[in-house]
Short mmCIF file of C-alpha atoms in Angstrom, two decimals:
data_model
loop_
_atom_site.label_atom_id
_atom_site.label_comp_id
_atom_site.label_asym_id
_atom_site.label_seq_id
_atom_site.Cartn_x
_atom_site.Cartn_y
_atom_site.Cartn_z
CA MET A 1367 11.78 21.58 -11.28
CA MET A 1368 10.47 20.59 -7.86
CA ARG A 1369 13.07 20.21 -5.13
CA VAL A 1370 12.76 17.08 -3.01
CA ILE A 1371 13.63 17.29 0.70
CA LEU A 1372 13.87 14.40 3.15
CA ALA A 1373 13.11 15.81 6.60
CA SER A 1374 15.12 13.10 8.37
CA GLY A 1375 18.79 12.61 9.17
CA SER A 1376 18.54 8.81 9.19
CA PRO A 1377 21.20 7.31 6.89
CA ARG A 1378 18.90 4.33 6.35
CA ARG A 1379 16.03 6.51 5.09
CA LYS A 1380 18.47 8.37 2.86
CA GLU A 1381 19.67 5.15 1.27
CA LEU A 1382 16.09 3.92 0.76
CA LEU A 1383 14.90 7.18 -0.79
CA HIS A 1384 17.74 6.91 -3.32
CA THR A 1385 15.79 3.98 -4.79
CA ILE A 1386 13.19 6.54 -5.89
CA TYR A 1387 14.99 9.86 -6.39
CA GLN A 1388 18.51 10.28 -7.70
CA ASP A 1389 18.76 13.80 -6.31
CA PHE A 1390 17.26 15.14 -3.12
CA GLU A 1391 18.26 17.27 -0.15
CA ILE A 1392 18.41 16.28 3.48
CA LEU A 1393 17.16 18.74 6.08
CA PRO A 1394 16.56 16.86 9.34
CA ALA A 1395 13.60 18.18 11.33
CA LYS A 1396 14.10 18.46 15.06
CA GLY A 1397 10.61 17.07 15.36
CA GLU A 1398 7.99 17.76 18.01
CA GLU A 1399 7.91 14.38 19.76
CA ILE A 1400 4.71 15.13 21.67
CA SER A 1401 1.51 13.54 20.40
CA ALA A 1402 -1.92 13.37 21.99
CA ALA A 1403 -2.87 10.43 19.75
CA ARG A 1404 -3.79 7.23 21.53
CA LYS A 1405 -3.44 4.80 18.68
CA PRO A 1406 0.16 4.12 17.57
CA GLU A 1407 -0.84 4.44 13.87
CA ASP A 1408 -2.26 7.93 14.55
CA ARG A 1409 0.79 8.85 16.57
CA VAL A 1410 3.32 8.02 13.81
CA ARG A 1411 1.24 9.87 11.23
CA GLU A 1412 1.07 12.90 13.49
CA LEU A 1413 4.80 12.90 14.30
CA ALA A 1414 5.66 12.45 10.60
CA CYS A 1415 3.51 15.53 9.84
CA HIS A 1416 5.21 17.58 12.58
CA LYS A 1417 8.54 16.85 10.93
CA ALA A 1418 7.37 17.56 7.38
CA ARG A 1419 5.63 20.83 8.39
CA GLU A 1420 8.68 22.07 10.29
CA ILE A 1421 10.77 21.93 7.10
CA TYR A 1422 8.02 22.84 4.62
CA GLY A 1423 7.27 26.04 6.58
CA LYS A 1424 10.78 27.35 5.88
CA GLU A 1425 10.73 26.66 2.14
CA THR A 1426 9.48 28.69 -0.79
CA GLY A 1427 9.08 27.72 -4.43
CA PRO A 1428 8.27 24.29 -5.87
CA VAL A 1429 9.13 21.68 -3.25
CA LEU A 1430 8.21 18.23 -1.95
CA VAL A 1431 8.98 17.51 1.72
CA ILE A 1432 8.97 13.93 3.02
CA GLY A 1433 8.62 13.41 6.79
CA ALA A 1434 8.68 9.99 8.47
CA ASP A 1435 8.48 8.59 11.98
CA THR A 1436 8.96 4.99 13.10
CA ILE A 1437 7.94 3.30 16.36
CA VAL A 1438 7.90 -0.23 17.66
CA VAL A 1439 4.89 -1.57 19.55
CA ALA A 1440 5.30 -4.66 21.73
CA ASP A 1441 2.79 -5.97 24.28
CA GLY A 1442 1.00 -2.62 24.18
CA CYS A 1443 4.19 -0.64 24.89
CA VAL A 1444 5.43 1.96 22.44
CA LEU A 1445 9.20 1.79 22.03
CA GLY A 1446 11.15 4.69 20.57
CA LYS A 1447 14.94 5.00 20.56
CA PRO A 1448 16.57 3.70 23.75
CA LYS A 1449 17.80 6.35 26.20
CA ASP A 1450 20.80 4.27 27.29
CA ARG A 1451 22.11 0.71 27.43
CA ASP A 1452 19.76 -0.29 30.25
CA ASP A 1453 16.83 0.97 28.21
CA ALA A 1454 18.08 -1.01 25.18
CA HIS A 1455 18.31 -4.08 27.42
CA ARG A 1456 14.72 -3.60 28.58
CA MET A 1457 13.47 -3.25 25.00
CA LEU A 1458 15.36 -6.25 23.62
CA THR A 1459 14.22 -8.43 26.53
CA LEU A 1460 10.63 -7.48 25.63
CA LEU A 1461 11.14 -8.23 21.91
CA GLN A 1462 13.00 -11.56 22.11
CA GLY A 1463 10.86 -14.69 21.77
CA ASN A 1464 7.91 -12.50 20.85
CA ASP A 1465 6.04 -10.79 18.00
CA HIS A 1466 5.88 -7.00 17.69
CA SER A 1467 4.75 -4.35 15.22
CA VAL A 1468 6.83 -1.71 13.52
CA MET A 1469 4.89 1.32 12.35
CA THR A 1470 6.13 4.07 10.11
CA GLY A 1471 4.09 7.18 9.39
CA VAL A 1472 4.89 9.18 6.28
CA CYS A 1473 3.76 12.73 5.51
CA LEU A 1474 4.18 14.34 2.08
CA LEU A 1475 3.76 18.09 1.69
CA TRP A 1476 4.25 19.72 -1.68
CA ARG A 1477 3.98 22.90 -3.71
CA ARG A 1478 4.02 22.46 -7.48
CA GLU A 1479 5.46 24.81 -10.07
CA ASP A 1480 1.95 26.16 -10.76
CA GLY A 1481 1.67 27.10 -7.05
CA SER A 1482 -0.84 24.39 -6.16
CA THR A 1483 -0.20 22.63 -2.86
CA GLY A 1484 -1.11 19.28 -1.38
CA GLU A 1485 -0.68 16.86 1.49
CA ASP A 1486 -0.71 13.07 1.70
CA VAL A 1487 -0.34 11.07 4.91
CA PHE A 1488 -0.16 7.32 5.28
CA PHE A 1489 1.21 4.68 7.59
CA SER A 1490 2.61 1.21 7.08
CA GLY A 1491 2.71 -1.56 9.67
CA THR A 1492 4.87 -4.68 9.68
CA LYS A 1493 4.70 -7.61 12.09
CA VAL A 1494 8.11 -8.95 13.17
CA SER A 1495 8.73 -12.28 14.94
CA VAL A 1496 11.93 -12.60 16.93
CA TYR A 1497 13.54 -15.88 18.03
CA PRO A 1498 14.20 -16.35 21.75
CA MET A 1499 17.57 -14.84 22.70
CA THR A 1500 19.84 -15.72 25.61
CA GLY A 1501 20.92 -12.99 28.03
CA GLN A 1502 24.41 -13.30 26.55
CA GLU A 1503 23.06 -12.73 23.03
CA VAL A 1504 21.19 -9.61 24.19
CA GLU A 1505 24.35 -8.29 25.88
CA ASP A 1506 26.51 -9.05 22.84
CA TYR A 1507 24.07 -7.27 20.57
CA ILE A 1508 24.02 -4.17 22.78
CA ALA A 1509 27.83 -4.21 22.76
CA THR A 1510 27.82 -3.79 18.94
CA GLY A 1511 26.42 -0.29 19.48
CA GLU A 1512 23.74 -0.89 16.83
CA PRO A 1513 20.70 -0.45 19.15
CA MET A 1514 21.33 3.11 20.29
CA ASP A 1515 19.94 5.20 17.41
CA LYS A 1516 17.09 2.86 16.47
CA ALA A 1517 13.44 2.57 17.51
CA GLY A 1518 13.00 -0.64 19.53
CA ALA A 1519 16.78 -0.89 20.01
CA TYR A 1520 17.50 -3.00 16.93
CA GLY A 1521 18.24 -2.71 13.24
CA ILE A 1522 16.74 -5.49 11.12
CA GLN A 1523 19.40 -4.99 8.45
CA GLY A 1524 22.37 -5.44 10.82
CA THR A 1525 23.66 -8.33 12.90
CA PHE A 1526 20.24 -8.57 14.54
CA ARG A 1527 18.95 -10.32 11.42
CA LYS A 1528 20.08 -13.66 12.75
CA TYR A 1529 17.40 -13.35 15.45
CA VAL A 1530 14.51 -12.31 13.15
CA LYS A 1531 12.37 -15.40 12.51
CA GLY A 1532 10.15 -13.72 9.94
CA ILE A 1533 8.02 -10.72 9.11
CA GLU A 1534 4.63 -9.92 7.63
CA GLY A 1535 4.51 -6.75 5.58
CA SER A 1536 7.13 -4.40 4.21
CA TYR A 1537 10.74 -5.10 5.19
CA ASN A 1538 11.90 -1.58 4.35
CA ASN A 1539 9.19 -0.23 6.62
CA VAL A 1540 11.11 -1.87 9.47
CA VAL A 1541 14.35 -0.35 8.18
CA GLY A 1542 12.64 3.06 8.40
CA LEU A 1543 10.81 3.91 5.19
CA PRO A 1544 8.05 1.92 3.40
CA VAL A 1545 9.72 2.57 0.07
CA SER A 1546 7.34 0.60 -2.20
CA ARG A 1547 4.22 2.22 -0.71
CA LEU A 1548 5.95 5.60 -0.96
CA TYR A 1549 6.85 4.99 -4.63
CA HIS A 1550 3.26 3.95 -5.26
CA GLU A 1551 1.88 7.13 -3.65
CA LEU A 1552 4.36 9.39 -5.42
CA THR A 1553 3.50 7.83 -8.77
CA ARG A 1554 -0.24 8.16 -8.11
CA LEU A 1555 0.19 11.82 -7.11
CA GLN A 1556 2.47 12.47 -10.11
CA LEU A 1557 5.24 13.65 -7.81
CA ILE A 1558 7.86 11.49 -9.44
CA GLN A 1559 10.06 12.00 -12.46
CA ALA A 1560 9.34 9.63 -15.34
CA PRO A 1561 11.86 6.77 -15.28
CA PRO A 1562 14.84 7.60 -17.51
CA GLY A 1563 14.62 5.89 -20.89
CA ILE A 1564 17.57 3.87 -22.12
CA PRO A 1565 18.07 4.80 -25.80
CA GLY A 1566 17.69 1.82 -28.05
CA GLU A 1567 16.37 -0.33 -25.21
CA THR A 1568 13.19 1.35 -24.15
CA GLY A 1569 10.92 4.19 -25.23
CA GLU A 1570 8.83 4.72 -28.33
CA HIS A 1571 9.34 1.78 -30.62
CA MET B 1447 39.05 -26.17 15.01
CA MET B 1448 36.39 -26.97 12.44
CA ARG B 1449 36.75 -25.23 9.07
CA VAL B 1450 33.56 -23.69 7.70
CA ILE B 1451 32.99 -23.77 3.93
CA LEU B 1452 30.21 -22.03 2.03
CA ALA B 1453 29.60 -24.07 -1.15
CA SER B 1454 28.26 -21.04 -3.05
CA GLY B 1455 29.81 -18.16 -4.95
CA SER B 1456 26.89 -15.80 -4.31
CA PRO B 1457 28.17 -12.53 -2.83
CA ARG B 1458 24.80 -12.13 -1.09
CA ARG B 1459 25.10 -15.48 0.71
CA LYS B 1460 28.67 -14.61 1.66
CA GLU B 1461 27.58 -11.34 3.25
CA LEU B 1462 24.71 -13.03 5.10
CA LEU B 1463 26.89 -15.85 6.43
CA HIS B 1464 29.24 -13.22 7.87
CA THR B 1465 26.44 -12.45 10.35
CA ILE B 1466 27.12 -15.88 11.85
CA TYR B 1467 30.78 -16.71 11.19
CA GLN B 1468 33.64 -14.25 11.15
CA ASP B 1469 35.88 -16.63 9.24
CA PHE B 1470 34.89 -19.10 6.57
CA GLU B 1471 36.04 -20.26 3.16
CA ILE B 1472 34.18 -20.05 -0.12
CA LEU B 1473 34.35 -23.00 -2.49
CA PRO B 1474 31.52 -22.68 -5.02
CA ALA B 1475 30.02 -26.02 -6.06
CA LYS B 1476 29.28 -26.44 -9.75
CA GLY B 1477 26.07 -28.06 -8.63
CA GLU B 1478 24.10 -30.84 -10.27
CA GLU B 1479 21.01 -28.90 -11.39
CA ILE B 1480 18.99 -32.01 -12.17
CA SER B 1481 16.36 -33.07 -9.68
CA ALA B 1482 13.65 -35.71 -9.98
CA ALA B 1483 11.71 -34.08 -7.13
CA ARG B 1484 8.21 -32.88 -8.00
CA LYS B 1485 7.61 -30.55 -5.09
CA PRO B 1486 9.66 -27.32 -5.17
CA GLU B 1487 10.53 -27.68 -1.47
CA ASP B 1488 11.98 -31.15 -2.13
CA ARG B 1489 13.82 -29.87 -5.17
CA VAL B 1490 15.66 -27.05 -3.35
CA ARG B 1491 16.62 -29.39 -0.53
CA GLU B 1492 17.95 -31.92 -3.05
CA LEU B 1493 19.91 -29.33 -5.05
CA ALA B 1494 21.36 -27.83 -1.84
CA CYS B 1495 22.55 -31.33 -0.87
CA HIS B 1496 24.14 -31.90 -4.30
CA LYS B 1497 26.16 -28.73 -3.79
CA ALA B 1498 27.17 -29.53 -0.21
CA ARG B 1499 28.15 -33.12 -1.07
CA GLU B 1500 30.25 -32.03 -4.05
CA ILE B 1501 32.48 -29.94 -1.77
CA TYR B 1502 32.33 -32.17 1.32
CA GLY B 1503 33.52 -35.15 -0.74
CA LYS B 1504 36.83 -33.38 -1.47
CA GLU B 1505 37.57 -32.39 2.13
CA THR B 1506 39.28 -34.21 4.96
CA GLY B 1507 39.56 -33.27 8.62
CA PRO B 1508 37.07 -31.35 10.76
CA VAL B 1509 34.82 -29.37 8.45
CA LEU B 1510 31.32 -27.94 8.07
CA VAL B 1511 30.01 -27.45 4.52
CA ILE B 1512 26.96 -25.26 3.86
CA GLY B 1513 25.11 -25.74 0.56
CA ALA B 1514 22.10 -23.66 -0.49
CA ASP B 1515 19.77 -23.42 -3.47
CA THR B 1516 17.06 -20.83 -4.11
CA ILE B 1517 14.13 -20.92 -6.54
CA VAL B 1518 11.10 -18.78 -7.19
CA VAL B 1519 7.68 -20.37 -7.72
CA ALA B 1520 4.93 -18.34 -9.41
CA ASP B 1521 1.63 -19.67 -10.74
CA GLY B 1522 3.03 -23.21 -10.56
CA CYS B 1523 6.14 -22.32 -12.60
CA VAL B 1524 9.60 -22.80 -11.13
CA LEU B 1525 11.87 -19.88 -12.00
CA GLY B 1526 15.63 -20.17 -11.74
CA LYS B 1527 18.13 -17.63 -13.07
CA PRO B 1528 17.08 -16.06 -16.39
CA LYS B 1529 18.91 -17.32 -19.49
CA ASP B 1530 18.84 -13.92 -21.18
CA ARG B 1531 16.98 -10.60 -21.20
CA ASP B 1532 13.90 -12.07 -22.87
CA ASP B 1533 13.75 -14.71 -20.19
CA ALA B 1534 14.08 -12.02 -17.49
CA HIS B 1535 11.22 -10.15 -19.18
CA ARG B 1536 9.05 -13.26 -19.13
CA MET B 1537 9.75 -13.85 -15.44
CA LEU B 1538 9.17 -10.26 -14.33
CA THR B 1539 5.93 -10.08 -16.31
CA LEU B 1540 4.78 -13.17 -14.41
CA LEU B 1541 5.79 -11.74 -11.01
CA GLN B 1542 4.41 -8.17 -11.31
CA GLY B 1543 0.97 -7.59 -9.78
CA ASN B 1544 1.11 -11.06 -8.28
CA ASP B 1545 2.20 -13.12 -5.26
CA HIS B 1546 4.95 -15.71 -5.49
CA SER B 1547 7.03 -17.93 -3.23
CA VAL B 1548 10.77 -17.93 -2.76
CA MET B 1549 12.21 -21.19 -1.48
CA THR B 1550 15.71 -21.79 -0.25
CA GLY B 1551 16.98 -25.25 0.63
CA VAL B 1552 19.98 -25.55 2.94
CA CYS B 1553 22.13 -28.61 3.49
CA LEU B 1554 24.71 -28.86 6.28
CA LEU B 1555 27.32 -31.63 6.22
CA TRP B 1556 29.95 -31.85 8.94
CA ARG B 1557 32.77 -33.85 10.43
CA ARG B 1558 33.73 -32.92 13.99
CA GLU B 1559 37.18 -33.06 15.53
CA ASP B 1560 36.31 -36.40 17.17
CA GLY B 1561 35.58 -37.83 13.69
CA SER B 1562 31.79 -37.97 14.11
CA THR B 1563 29.78 -36.84 11.09
CA GLY B 1564 26.29 -35.47 10.54
CA GLU B 1565 23.84 -34.00 8.08
CA ASP B 1566 21.00 -31.51 8.50
CA VAL B 1567 18.69 -30.40 5.69
CA PHE B 1568 15.93 -27.80 5.85
CA PHE B 1569 14.05 -25.39 3.67
CA SER B 1570 12.55 -21.98 4.20
CA GLY B 1571 9.72 -20.45 2.18
CA THR B 1572 8.74 -16.78 1.92
CA LYS B 1573 5.69 -15.31 0.20
CA VAL B 1574 6.39 -12.12 -1.75
CA SER B 1575 3.75 -9.69 -3.10
CA VAL B 1576 4.76 -7.47 -5.99
CA TYR B 1577 2.96 -4.26 -7.05
CA PRO B 1578 1.77 -4.04 -10.66
CA MET B 1579 4.58 -2.75 -12.91
CA THR B 1580 4.30 -0.96 -16.23
CA GLY B 1581 6.10 -2.37 -19.28
CA GLN B 1582 8.48 0.59 -19.02
CA GLU B 1583 9.27 -0.23 -15.39
CA VAL B 1584 10.02 -3.85 -16.32
CA GLU B 1585 12.31 -2.70 -19.16
CA ASP B 1586 14.06 -0.16 -16.94
CA TYR B 1587 14.66 -2.78 -14.29
CA ILE B 1588 16.14 -5.24 -16.79
CA ALA B 1589 18.39 -2.42 -18.06
CA THR B 1590 19.98 -2.14 -14.57
CA GLY B 1591 21.51 -5.60 -15.12
CA GLU B 1592 20.37 -6.72 -11.67
CA PRO B 1593 18.09 -9.57 -12.86
CA MET B 1594 20.66 -11.69 -14.68
CA ASP B 1595 22.32 -13.65 -11.85
CA LYS B 1596 19.24 -14.01 -9.66
CA ALA B 1597 16.49 -16.62 -9.35
CA GLY B 1598 13.21 -15.11 -10.58
CA ALA B 1599 15.13 -12.25 -12.28
CA TYR B 1600 15.08 -9.85 -9.32
CA GLY B 1601 16.99 -8.96 -6.19
CA ILE B 1602 14.77 -7.86 -3.30
CA GLN B 1603 17.63 -5.83 -1.79
CA GLY B 1604 18.27 -3.73 -4.91
CA THR B 1605 16.25 -1.18 -6.86
CA PHE B 1606 13.47 -3.76 -7.18
CA ARG B 1607 12.50 -3.05 -3.57
CA LYS B 1608 10.28 -0.20 -4.69
CA TYR B 1609 7.99 -2.78 -6.34
CA VAL B 1610 7.79 -5.20 -3.38
CA LYS B 1611 4.49 -4.61 -1.59
CA GLY B 1612 5.24 -6.93 1.29
CA ILE B 1613 6.43 -10.36 2.32
CA GLU B 1614 5.47 -13.15 4.70
CA GLY B 1615 8.39 -15.03 6.18
CA SER B 1616 12.13 -14.49 6.20
CA TYR B 1617 13.46 -11.55 4.16
CA ASN B 1618 16.99 -12.93 4.02
CA ASN B 1619 15.59 -16.15 2.63
CA VAL B 1620 14.59 -14.11 -0.43
CA VAL B 1621 18.07 -12.56 -0.54
CA GLY B 1622 19.44 -16.13 -0.70
CA LEU B 1623 20.06 -17.54 2.77
CA PRO B 1624 17.55 -17.94 5.65
CA VAL B 1625 20.16 -16.67 8.10
CA SER B 1626 18.07 -16.71 11.30
CA ARG B 1627 16.87 -20.28 10.73
CA LEU B 1628 20.44 -21.26 9.85
CA TYR B 1629 21.77 -19.63 13.04
CA HIS B 1630 19.07 -21.45 15.01
CA GLU B 1631 20.02 -24.83 13.49
CA LEU B 1632 23.76 -24.28 13.94
CA THR B 1633 23.23 -23.34 17.60
CA ARG B 1634 21.02 -26.37 18.18
CA LEU B 1635 23.59 -28.68 16.55
CA GLN B 1636 26.43 -27.00 18.48
CA LEU B 1637 28.18 -26.14 15.22
CA ILE B 1638 28.72 -22.53 16.17
CA GLN B 1639 31.43 -20.83 18.17
CA ALA B 1640 30.26 -19.31 21.45
CA PRO B 1641 29.67 -15.58 20.96
CA PRO B 1642 32.84 -13.67 21.81
CA GLY B 1643 32.70 -12.13 25.29
CA ILE B 1644 33.44 -8.45 25.67
CA PRO B 1645 35.69 -8.15 28.75
CA GLY B 1646 34.10 -6.01 31.41
CA GLU B 1647 30.81 -5.91 29.51
CA THR B 1648 29.62 -9.49 29.42
CA GLY B 1649 30.59 -12.88 30.80
CA GLU B 1650 30.89 -14.18 34.34
CA HIS B 1651 30.03 -11.40 36.73
#
């Protein structure tokens, strides 16, 4: 039986991965945040791989490690997590009344029971359009505390949703993990348990 | 003080409306499900208005009633809630490996404290792309019980999310209430309380 490890401490990624795996472990990578990549899509792939490799390197036996990294790109600026409230204010002022991209890189590293190993890296991008916000709305949102642990200083699934006009692409990618693309890859690579059959309802008949 | 009433029993709409109003009442309309409208966007607007009017007609004093109706349109077929498991199977088979539209109509009816009344009706459409699903995946999803109370036989926020390739438009519109558009309309119509100030953090300084 292959162990599954999520190399991220994000509670949002944990919840999303539960859509795919009932049981997995969480071992957050510290993550080497330095990347020489110029393109944001290369950068998130690279940072996701740093995280996955950090955990994979410590493990023996059959294992699948999932690393992920999310950034926000607005007007050519790459936005990570805000350093403080002023930084959150700067980011939200840039995002309001504007379109931006959210990019998540995912790196899968695995060793099967037969000892064979493999790697799969992909990225998913989503365009997000935000309604114009008043200065008071920006301040009120920062006061909720939601921005501080999130790339781009907002969480699409929280109270910020009333400012999100629309998106193009995967919603869960903005939350932090492109769960449908991940499920697709894991199925293709045969890294997923067969769905449990419901006796009498499904299966061979 | 104007009372706010959501004319829907959907727990998903209730949770979404909490993003806008801290306090509101829930009085589910039975809803007249008959519409002569040909276009789906006219139909959801009309059905949302039936629901709002049913509740508004019973109320006196300052009140805002919010009615909403959601349908799924795939290959020219309008899908409401499935009648039974076979119906859910039919709908999911139509949606898998395909694009469809989710349309939510919203009707606002209000009476202000000065006795003046008003009505605002709008609709929001979102395109949803679903990955191909195996027969087993369709069966397994039906076995979760999630499809039965939802238009189109799926909930985008549940375990079905692993099959949703991407969307174009409002995500919460697919959940059941286009909350950002609604917030925008309510602000424009001055039907919303001013955001609460956080002393020392926001306000006049």
